[in-house]
Short mmCIF file of C-alpha atoms and ligand atoms in Angstrom, two decimals:
data_model
loop_
_atom_site.label_atom_id
_atom_site.label_comp_id
_atom_site.label_asym_id
_atom_site.label_seq_id
_atom_site.Cartn_x
_atom_site.Cartn_y
_atom_site.Cartn_z
CA UNK A 232 76.45 139.55 125.25
CA UNK A 233 76.66 136.40 123.19
CA UNK A 234 78.92 135.86 120.18
CA UNK A 235 76.46 135.32 117.35
CA UNK A 236 72.72 135.29 116.76
CA UNK A 237 71.17 133.87 113.61
CA UNK A 238 67.79 135.57 113.14
CA UNK A 239 64.59 134.20 111.54
CA UNK A 240 66.00 130.77 110.70
CA UNK A 241 63.91 128.11 108.98
CA UNK A 242 64.79 124.88 110.75
CA UNK A 243 63.42 121.55 109.55
CA UNK A 244 60.95 120.11 112.04
CA UNK A 245 60.11 123.45 113.67
CA UNK A 246 56.74 125.01 112.81
CA UNK A 247 57.96 128.62 112.64
CA UNK A 248 61.24 130.52 112.14
CA UNK A 249 63.52 130.81 115.18
CA UNK A 250 66.47 132.82 116.39
CA UNK A 251 69.56 130.83 117.36
CA UNK A 252 71.95 132.27 119.94
CA UNK A 253 75.55 131.10 120.14
CA UNK A 254 78.04 131.73 122.94
CA UNK A 255 81.37 130.10 123.77
CA UNK A 256 81.02 127.69 120.88
CA UNK A 257 77.72 126.29 122.14
CA UNK A 258 74.05 126.83 121.23
CA UNK A 259 72.76 128.91 124.13
CA UNK A 260 69.15 129.44 123.05
CA UNK A 261 66.68 128.59 120.28
CA UNK A 262 63.44 130.60 120.39
CA UNK A 263 61.00 132.43 118.09
CA UNK A 264 62.41 135.77 119.29
CA UNK A 265 65.58 136.28 121.30
CA UNK A 266 65.65 139.79 122.79
CA UNK A 267 69.35 139.78 123.70
CA UNK A 268 72.05 141.16 121.41
CA UNK A 269 75.22 139.57 120.09
CA UNK A 270 78.59 140.70 118.79
CA UNK A 271 77.46 139.55 115.34
CA UNK A 272 74.00 138.94 113.92
CA UNK A 273 72.99 137.37 110.61
CA UNK A 274 69.55 137.73 109.07
CA UNK A 275 68.55 134.29 107.82
CA UNK A 276 65.08 135.18 106.58
CA UNK A 277 64.00 132.67 103.94
CA UNK A 278 67.08 130.50 104.48
CA UNK A 279 67.19 126.89 105.60
CA UNK A 280 69.39 126.61 108.68
CA UNK A 281 70.43 123.04 109.27
CA UNK A 282 72.76 120.92 111.34
CA UNK A 283 75.90 120.18 109.31
CA UNK A 284 76.11 117.55 106.63
CA UNK A 285 77.55 114.21 107.67
CA UNK A 286 79.90 112.28 105.40
CA UNK A 287 79.25 108.67 106.45
CA UNK A 288 81.81 106.99 104.22
CA UNK A 289 84.97 108.22 102.56
CA UNK A 290 88.55 107.03 102.09
CA UNK A 291 90.71 110.01 103.03
CA UNK A 292 93.96 108.09 102.48
CA UNK A 293 93.32 107.95 98.73
CA UNK A 294 91.52 111.27 98.09
CA UNK A 295 92.93 113.62 95.44
CA UNK A 296 95.29 110.94 94.15
CA UNK A 297 93.65 110.41 90.75
CA UNK A 298 96.18 109.99 87.97
CA UNK A 299 98.92 108.82 90.33
CA UNK A 300 100.65 107.08 88.71
CA UNK A 301 97.98 106.90 85.97
CA UNK A 302 94.25 107.33 85.45
CA UNK A 303 91.71 104.51 85.65
CA UNK A 304 90.75 104.10 82.00
CA UNK A 305 88.48 101.05 82.37
CA UNK A 306 86.55 102.59 85.27
CA UNK A 307 86.48 99.26 87.10
CA UNK A 308 87.00 98.49 90.77
CA UNK A 309 89.84 96.16 89.82
CA UNK A 310 91.85 98.71 87.84
CA UNK A 311 91.34 101.09 90.77
CA UNK A 312 92.75 98.52 93.22
CA UNK A 313 95.68 97.88 90.87
CA UNK A 314 96.51 101.60 90.55
CA UNK A 315 96.19 102.11 94.30
CA UNK A 316 98.50 99.12 94.80
CA UNK A 317 101.13 100.96 92.72
CA UNK A 318 100.59 104.21 94.65
CA UNK A 319 100.44 102.73 98.17
CA UNK A 320 104.14 101.99 98.39
CA UNK A 321 105.09 105.66 98.06
CA UNK A 322 102.73 106.99 100.76
CA UNK A 323 104.26 109.29 103.33
CA UNK A 324 102.66 110.87 106.38
CA UNK A 325 102.91 114.35 104.83
CA UNK A 326 101.45 113.19 101.52
CA UNK A 327 98.40 111.61 103.22
CA UNK A 328 97.85 114.53 105.57
CA UNK A 329 98.16 117.14 102.84
CA UNK A 330 95.57 115.48 100.59
CA UNK A 331 93.21 114.55 103.45
CA UNK A 332 93.34 118.08 104.89
CA UNK A 333 92.56 119.58 101.49
CA UNK A 334 89.55 117.25 101.20
CA UNK A 335 88.34 118.11 104.72
CA UNK A 336 88.53 121.84 103.93
CA UNK A 337 86.59 121.22 100.74
CA UNK A 338 83.92 119.35 102.68
CA UNK A 339 83.75 122.06 105.36
CA UNK A 340 83.19 124.65 102.65
CA UNK A 341 80.21 122.53 101.58
CA UNK A 342 78.83 122.46 105.13
CA UNK A 343 80.08 119.03 106.16
CA UNK A 344 81.54 118.90 109.69
CA UNK A 345 81.38 115.18 110.52
CA UNK A 346 83.38 112.68 108.51
CA UNK A 347 83.83 108.93 108.85
CA UNK A 348 86.87 107.78 106.92
CA UNK A 349 88.10 104.30 106.21
CA UNK A 350 91.85 103.82 106.08
CA UNK A 351 93.64 100.87 104.53
CA UNK A 352 95.41 98.94 107.31
CA UNK A 353 96.82 96.17 105.13
CA UNK A 354 99.79 98.43 104.31
CA UNK A 355 102.43 97.06 106.71
CA UNK A 356 103.85 100.41 107.88
CA UNK A 357 100.37 101.74 108.77
CA UNK A 358 101.57 105.10 107.43
CA UNK A 359 98.11 106.30 106.42
CA UNK A 360 96.54 105.24 109.70
CA UNK A 361 99.13 107.11 111.77
CA UNK A 362 98.80 110.15 109.49
CA UNK A 363 95.02 110.28 109.85
CA UNK A 364 95.04 109.66 113.63
CA UNK A 365 97.38 112.66 113.91
CA UNK A 366 95.25 114.74 111.53
CA UNK A 367 92.05 113.83 113.42
CA UNK A 368 93.53 115.57 116.49
CA UNK A 369 94.84 118.54 114.46
CA UNK A 370 91.40 119.36 113.02
CA UNK A 371 89.39 118.58 116.18
CA UNK A 372 88.59 122.28 116.75
CA UNK A 373 86.57 122.51 113.52
CA UNK A 374 85.92 119.03 112.17
CA UNK A 375 84.93 115.69 113.74
CA UNK A 376 86.71 112.78 112.09
CA UNK A 377 86.07 109.10 112.81
CA UNK A 378 88.56 106.54 111.57
CA UNK A 379 87.66 103.00 110.52
CA UNK A 380 90.51 100.48 110.41
CA UNK A 381 89.81 98.98 107.00
CA UNK A 382 91.63 95.79 105.92
CA UNK A 383 91.34 96.55 102.18
CA UNK A 384 92.90 93.25 101.07
CA UNK A 385 91.01 91.10 103.60
CA UNK A 386 91.86 89.96 107.14
CA UNK A 387 92.81 86.40 106.21
CA UNK A 388 94.20 86.86 102.70
CA UNK A 389 97.72 87.44 104.06
CA UNK A 390 99.23 86.14 107.29
CA UNK A 391 100.09 89.56 108.75
CA UNK A 392 96.76 91.32 108.13
CA UNK A 393 94.98 90.10 111.26
CA UNK A 394 97.73 91.51 113.47
CA UNK A 395 97.78 94.78 111.52
CA UNK A 396 94.06 95.28 112.14
CA UNK A 397 94.60 94.68 115.85
CA UNK A 398 97.53 97.11 115.87
CA UNK A 399 95.44 99.77 114.09
CA UNK A 400 92.87 99.62 116.90
CA UNK A 401 95.63 99.96 119.48
CA UNK A 402 96.93 103.02 117.60
CA UNK A 403 93.58 104.80 117.84
CA UNK A 404 91.10 103.79 115.13
CA UNK A 405 87.53 104.52 116.23
CA UNK A 406 85.89 101.62 114.42
CA UNK A 407 86.65 98.13 113.12
CA UNK A 408 86.18 97.56 109.41
CA UNK A 409 86.22 94.58 107.09
CA UNK A 410 85.58 93.33 103.58
CA UNK A 411 84.09 89.81 103.87
CA UNK A 412 83.17 89.51 100.17
CA UNK A 413 86.84 90.00 99.27
CA UNK A 414 88.15 87.29 101.61
CA UNK A 415 89.43 84.22 99.75
CA UNK A 416 86.48 81.98 100.62
CA UNK A 417 82.92 82.31 101.88
CA UNK A 418 84.07 80.65 105.13
CA UNK A 419 86.84 83.23 105.62
CA UNK A 420 84.27 85.96 104.99
CA UNK A 421 81.97 84.63 107.72
CA UNK A 422 84.93 84.21 110.08
CA UNK A 423 86.05 87.78 109.35
CA UNK A 424 82.68 89.25 110.36
CA UNK A 425 82.68 87.28 113.61
CA UNK A 426 86.25 88.42 114.30
CA UNK A 427 85.27 92.07 113.66
CA UNK A 428 82.47 91.82 116.24
CA UNK A 429 84.91 90.21 118.72
CA UNK A 430 87.43 93.04 118.22
CA UNK A 431 84.73 95.69 118.64
CA UNK A 432 83.74 94.13 121.96
CA UNK A 433 87.36 93.75 123.06
CA UNK A 434 88.35 97.35 122.25
CA UNK A 435 84.91 98.97 122.73
CA UNK A 436 84.80 100.31 119.15
CA UNK A 437 82.14 100.88 116.52
CA UNK A 438 81.82 98.60 113.48
CA UNK A 439 81.63 99.60 109.81
CA UNK A 440 82.06 96.81 107.28
CA UNK A 441 82.42 97.10 103.51
CA UNK A 442 79.89 94.44 102.70
CA UNK A 443 78.83 92.76 99.47
CA UNK A 444 80.19 95.54 97.25
CA UNK A 445 79.78 93.33 94.18
CA UNK A 446 77.06 92.52 91.68
CA UNK A 447 77.11 88.83 92.64
CA UNK A 448 73.66 87.87 93.92
CA UNK A 449 75.33 85.07 95.90
CA UNK A 450 77.40 87.49 97.96
CA UNK A 451 75.50 87.27 101.23
CA UNK A 452 77.45 88.73 104.10
CA UNK A 453 74.80 91.27 105.12
CA UNK A 454 72.96 88.29 106.59
CA UNK A 455 76.06 87.40 108.62
CA UNK A 456 76.34 90.95 110.01
CA UNK A 457 72.64 90.96 110.84
CA UNK A 458 72.88 87.52 112.48
CA UNK A 459 75.76 88.69 114.70
CA UNK A 460 73.83 91.86 115.62
CA UNK A 461 70.75 89.80 116.51
CA UNK A 462 72.74 87.38 118.63
CA UNK A 463 74.99 89.93 120.35
CA UNK A 464 72.82 93.08 120.36
CA UNK A 465 74.26 96.57 119.90
CA UNK A 466 73.20 96.94 116.26
CA UNK A 467 73.07 100.75 116.54
CA UNK A 468 76.89 100.70 116.78
CA UNK A 469 77.17 98.72 113.53
CA UNK A 470 77.10 99.88 109.90
CA UNK A 471 76.99 97.87 106.69
CA UNK A 472 78.55 99.90 103.89
CA UNK A 473 77.92 99.69 100.14
CA UNK A 474 75.88 96.39 100.21
CA UNK A 475 75.36 96.70 96.44
CA UNK A 476 74.64 92.97 95.97
CA UNK A 477 71.39 93.62 97.87
CA UNK A 478 70.25 95.25 94.62
CA UNK A 479 70.83 91.96 92.79
CA UNK A 480 69.24 89.54 95.29
CA UNK A 481 66.04 87.83 94.22
CA UNK A 482 62.96 89.38 95.80
CA UNK A 483 62.11 86.31 97.87
CA UNK A 484 65.52 86.32 99.60
CA UNK A 485 65.50 90.13 99.90
CA UNK A 486 62.09 89.96 101.62
CA UNK A 487 63.35 87.42 104.15
CA UNK A 488 66.55 89.39 104.76
CA UNK A 489 64.62 92.65 105.26
CA UNK A 490 62.64 90.94 108.03
CA UNK A 491 65.89 90.04 109.82
CA UNK A 492 67.30 93.55 109.30
CA UNK A 493 64.21 95.04 110.94
CA UNK A 494 65.01 93.06 114.10
CA UNK A 495 68.21 95.10 114.53
CA UNK A 496 69.27 98.76 114.56
CA UNK A 497 72.08 98.16 112.07
CA UNK A 498 72.78 101.21 109.88
CA UNK A 499 73.17 101.02 106.11
CA UNK A 500 75.53 103.35 104.27
CA UNK A 501 75.24 103.74 100.49
CA UNK A 502 77.66 105.45 98.13
CA UNK A 503 75.67 106.13 94.97
CA UNK A 504 78.17 108.35 93.13
CA UNK A 505 80.82 105.67 92.97
CA UNK A 506 78.65 102.55 92.82
CA UNK A 507 76.54 103.75 89.88
CA UNK A 508 79.81 103.99 87.94
CA UNK A 509 81.69 100.93 89.28
CA UNK A 510 78.98 98.29 89.36
CA UNK A 511 77.28 96.58 86.47
CA UNK A 512 80.50 96.71 84.44
CA UNK A 513 80.26 93.04 83.47
CA UNK A 514 76.60 93.30 82.50
CA UNK A 515 75.57 93.82 78.91
CA UNK A 516 71.89 94.87 78.86
CA UNK A 517 69.77 95.24 80.88
CA UNK A 518 72.53 96.82 82.99
CA UNK A 519 72.07 96.88 86.78
CA UNK A 520 72.35 100.09 88.76
CA UNK A 521 74.69 98.49 91.29
CA UNK A 522 73.01 100.09 94.23
CA UNK A 523 71.65 98.70 97.46
CA UNK A 524 67.88 98.86 98.10
CA UNK A 525 67.98 102.38 99.53
CA UNK A 526 64.30 103.12 99.01
CA UNK A 527 63.07 99.82 100.41
CA UNK A 528 65.38 100.03 103.45
CA UNK A 529 64.02 103.53 104.12
CA UNK A 530 60.44 102.32 103.68
CA UNK A 531 61.16 99.60 106.25
CA UNK A 532 62.32 102.15 108.81
CA UNK A 533 66.00 101.21 108.54
CA UNK A 534 68.54 104.00 109.07
CA UNK A 535 70.22 104.74 105.74
CA UNK A 536 72.92 107.36 105.31
CA UNK A 537 75.21 108.30 102.46
CA UNK A 538 78.84 108.81 101.57
CA UNK A 539 80.96 110.05 98.72
CA UNK A 540 83.43 107.15 99.13
CA UNK A 541 85.91 108.91 96.86
CA UNK A 542 87.02 112.37 95.85
CA UNK A 543 89.16 112.38 92.71
CA UNK A 544 90.96 109.10 93.41
CA UNK A 545 91.88 105.92 91.46
CA UNK A 546 88.26 104.70 91.59
CA UNK A 547 86.29 107.89 90.94
CA UNK A 548 87.58 110.85 89.00
CA UNK A 549 84.98 113.42 90.08
CA UNK A 550 84.02 114.53 93.59
CA UNK A 551 83.37 118.01 94.97
CA UNK A 552 83.00 117.43 98.70
CA UNK A 553 79.30 118.24 98.53
CA UNK A 554 76.90 115.96 100.37
CA UNK A 555 74.06 117.84 98.68
CA UNK A 556 75.45 116.43 95.43
CA UNK A 557 75.35 112.92 96.93
CA UNK A 558 71.73 113.32 98.05
CA UNK A 559 70.83 114.70 94.61
CA UNK A 560 72.33 111.64 92.93
CA UNK A 561 70.50 109.37 95.39
CA UNK A 562 67.13 110.89 94.43
CA UNK A 563 67.88 109.88 90.84
CA UNK A 564 69.46 106.46 91.11
CA UNK A 565 67.13 105.13 93.80
CA UNK A 566 64.10 106.75 92.15
CA UNK A 567 63.11 108.64 95.30
CA UNK A 568 61.46 111.51 93.47
CA UNK A 569 58.34 111.93 95.64
CA UNK A 570 58.45 115.01 97.86
CA UNK A 571 58.69 112.96 101.06
CA UNK A 572 61.32 110.79 99.44
CA UNK A 573 63.41 113.81 98.43
CA UNK A 574 63.16 115.04 102.00
CA UNK A 575 64.30 111.61 103.19
CA UNK A 576 67.39 111.88 100.95
CA UNK A 577 68.26 115.15 102.72
CA UNK A 578 67.90 113.29 106.05
CA UNK A 579 70.37 110.71 104.76
CA UNK A 580 73.16 113.32 104.58
CA UNK A 581 72.25 114.97 107.90
CA UNK A 582 70.31 113.29 110.75
CA UNK A 583 70.71 109.72 109.48
CA UNK A 584 74.44 110.22 109.05
CA UNK A 585 74.66 111.36 112.67
CA UNK A 586 72.89 108.16 113.67
CA UNK A 587 75.23 105.97 111.60
CA UNK A 588 78.26 107.67 113.18
CA UNK A 589 76.65 107.23 116.60
CA UNK A 590 77.11 110.96 117.34
CA UNK A 591 75.75 112.05 120.71
CA UNK A 592 75.65 115.86 120.42
CA UNK A 593 74.36 116.48 116.90
CA UNK A 594 71.58 118.90 116.00
CA UNK A 595 70.31 122.42 116.63
CA UNK A 596 69.55 122.02 120.32
CA UNK A 597 70.44 124.09 123.37
CA UNK A 598 73.69 122.85 124.88
CA UNK A 599 75.01 121.21 121.71
CA UNK A 600 78.17 122.47 120.00
CA UNK A 601 77.23 125.34 117.68
CA UNK A 602 77.70 123.42 114.42
CA UNK A 603 75.28 124.99 111.96
CA UNK A 604 74.96 125.53 108.22
CA UNK A 605 73.03 128.34 106.52
CA UNK A 606 71.79 127.44 103.05
CA UNK A 607 70.75 129.78 100.28
CA UNK A 608 67.43 127.94 99.89
CA UNK A 609 64.12 128.06 101.75
CA UNK A 610 63.84 124.28 102.23
CA UNK A 611 65.53 120.93 101.67
CA UNK A 612 63.85 120.39 98.31
CA UNK A 613 65.17 123.68 96.91
CA UNK A 614 68.62 123.04 98.38
CA UNK A 615 68.77 119.81 96.37
CA UNK A 616 67.09 121.21 93.28
CA UNK A 617 69.62 124.01 92.95
CA UNK A 618 72.48 122.05 94.59
CA UNK A 619 73.39 125.12 96.63
CA UNK A 620 76.70 125.80 98.31
CA UNK A 621 76.24 126.95 101.94
CA UNK A 622 76.27 130.68 102.66
CA UNK A 623 77.88 129.98 106.04
CA UNK A 624 79.42 126.99 107.74
CA UNK A 625 79.60 127.57 111.48
CA UNK A 626 81.77 125.19 113.50
CA UNK A 627 82.00 125.35 117.29
CA UNK A 628 80.43 128.83 117.08
CA UNK A 629 82.88 130.24 114.52
CA UNK A 630 82.15 130.98 110.86
CA UNK A 631 84.79 128.84 109.16
CA UNK A 632 83.53 129.10 105.58
CA UNK A 633 81.30 131.50 103.69
CA UNK A 634 80.21 131.80 100.12
CA UNK A 635 78.72 134.56 98.00
CA UNK A 636 76.36 133.03 95.44
CA UNK A 637 77.28 133.72 91.84
CA UNK A 638 75.21 136.43 90.19
CA UNK A 639 73.89 135.44 86.80
CA UNK A 640 72.93 138.34 84.54
CA UNK A 641 70.53 137.49 81.72
CA UNK A 642 69.69 140.19 79.23
CA UNK A 643 67.18 138.47 76.99
CA UNK A 644 64.11 140.59 76.34
FE1 FE2 B 77 84.33 102.35 100.52
#
């Protein structure tokens, strides 16, 4: 007897409902009718059953720290950096782990079981990095966490930062990060991208670079990432995060750049919740949306996935842990309101995220870990329309979160 069978599941991409059988934490069978019995069975008639949501980009070291020591009243990136600078000095391992764990639980309750986090490695003690490496192992039984060593202040802006990034990789970061547009000069930015690719080769790590997260149409480090990926290959292991300046480039340059991007498998990760609020702050009107060209990248067959970036931290005061909320916002700010486009936004927080994170065992397939989410909606469109909270989050075959939808009683005749 198996452990759990989900009956009559609607699964995206399958023409008819299926039963899903789970045993020993693994998907044992997927078929229109499974005759065997299980210790527990759930009727999923009319429910969308999906692989888990994927959070492609968050900063777990700063989550749930809003208001510490004070709130960001201007709403700008720079006040956020200043507040975080004040907070960073008092970080402890327990403090980071406590907040990050609370955020991971929140995300799991919203059906998210894969998380890529950046962690600031320009803090000389590397407290947050060590804390998150330890936490990554502690939560391994129910959550997959990838850690990007992120030199928040730049690799070359201070003498010790280059060595700190190297040390972070030695201590177990999964990916090399960077912030070329925040290096002191254009030349340092270019050099930083080349150095990141060298480190990734040296340590056999993935790459995820905060890139061009400004409104400046002259911030052009995406082209440097793409050039390195063309010359060296391996673009599928590379992600360019934020890339908001791409939304400000002139169309002629954007057209040329898109052609180069198509020659690689580089992934793009957008964070619409935060960037719609942070960017365009120095504009009067018309005011830019501060978002990368999500729709056009998608139309060009480029893999685009999404992140929250922040949950209640010095940069962004809101944040629920819901990737459905992120996809919903993306539909709006990138004007992807066609039915196919809405469906594509759901892909961006599921399948596309798995691609960005370079996951090898993602999806509802026999032999994969039984990581499955049951939604109180018949399809992806309805899930976004009503911004549902999952009925069940199943991780490694175990139900780790469940939710009873609120009952609204209306007595208008
Ligand atoms: Fe970020």
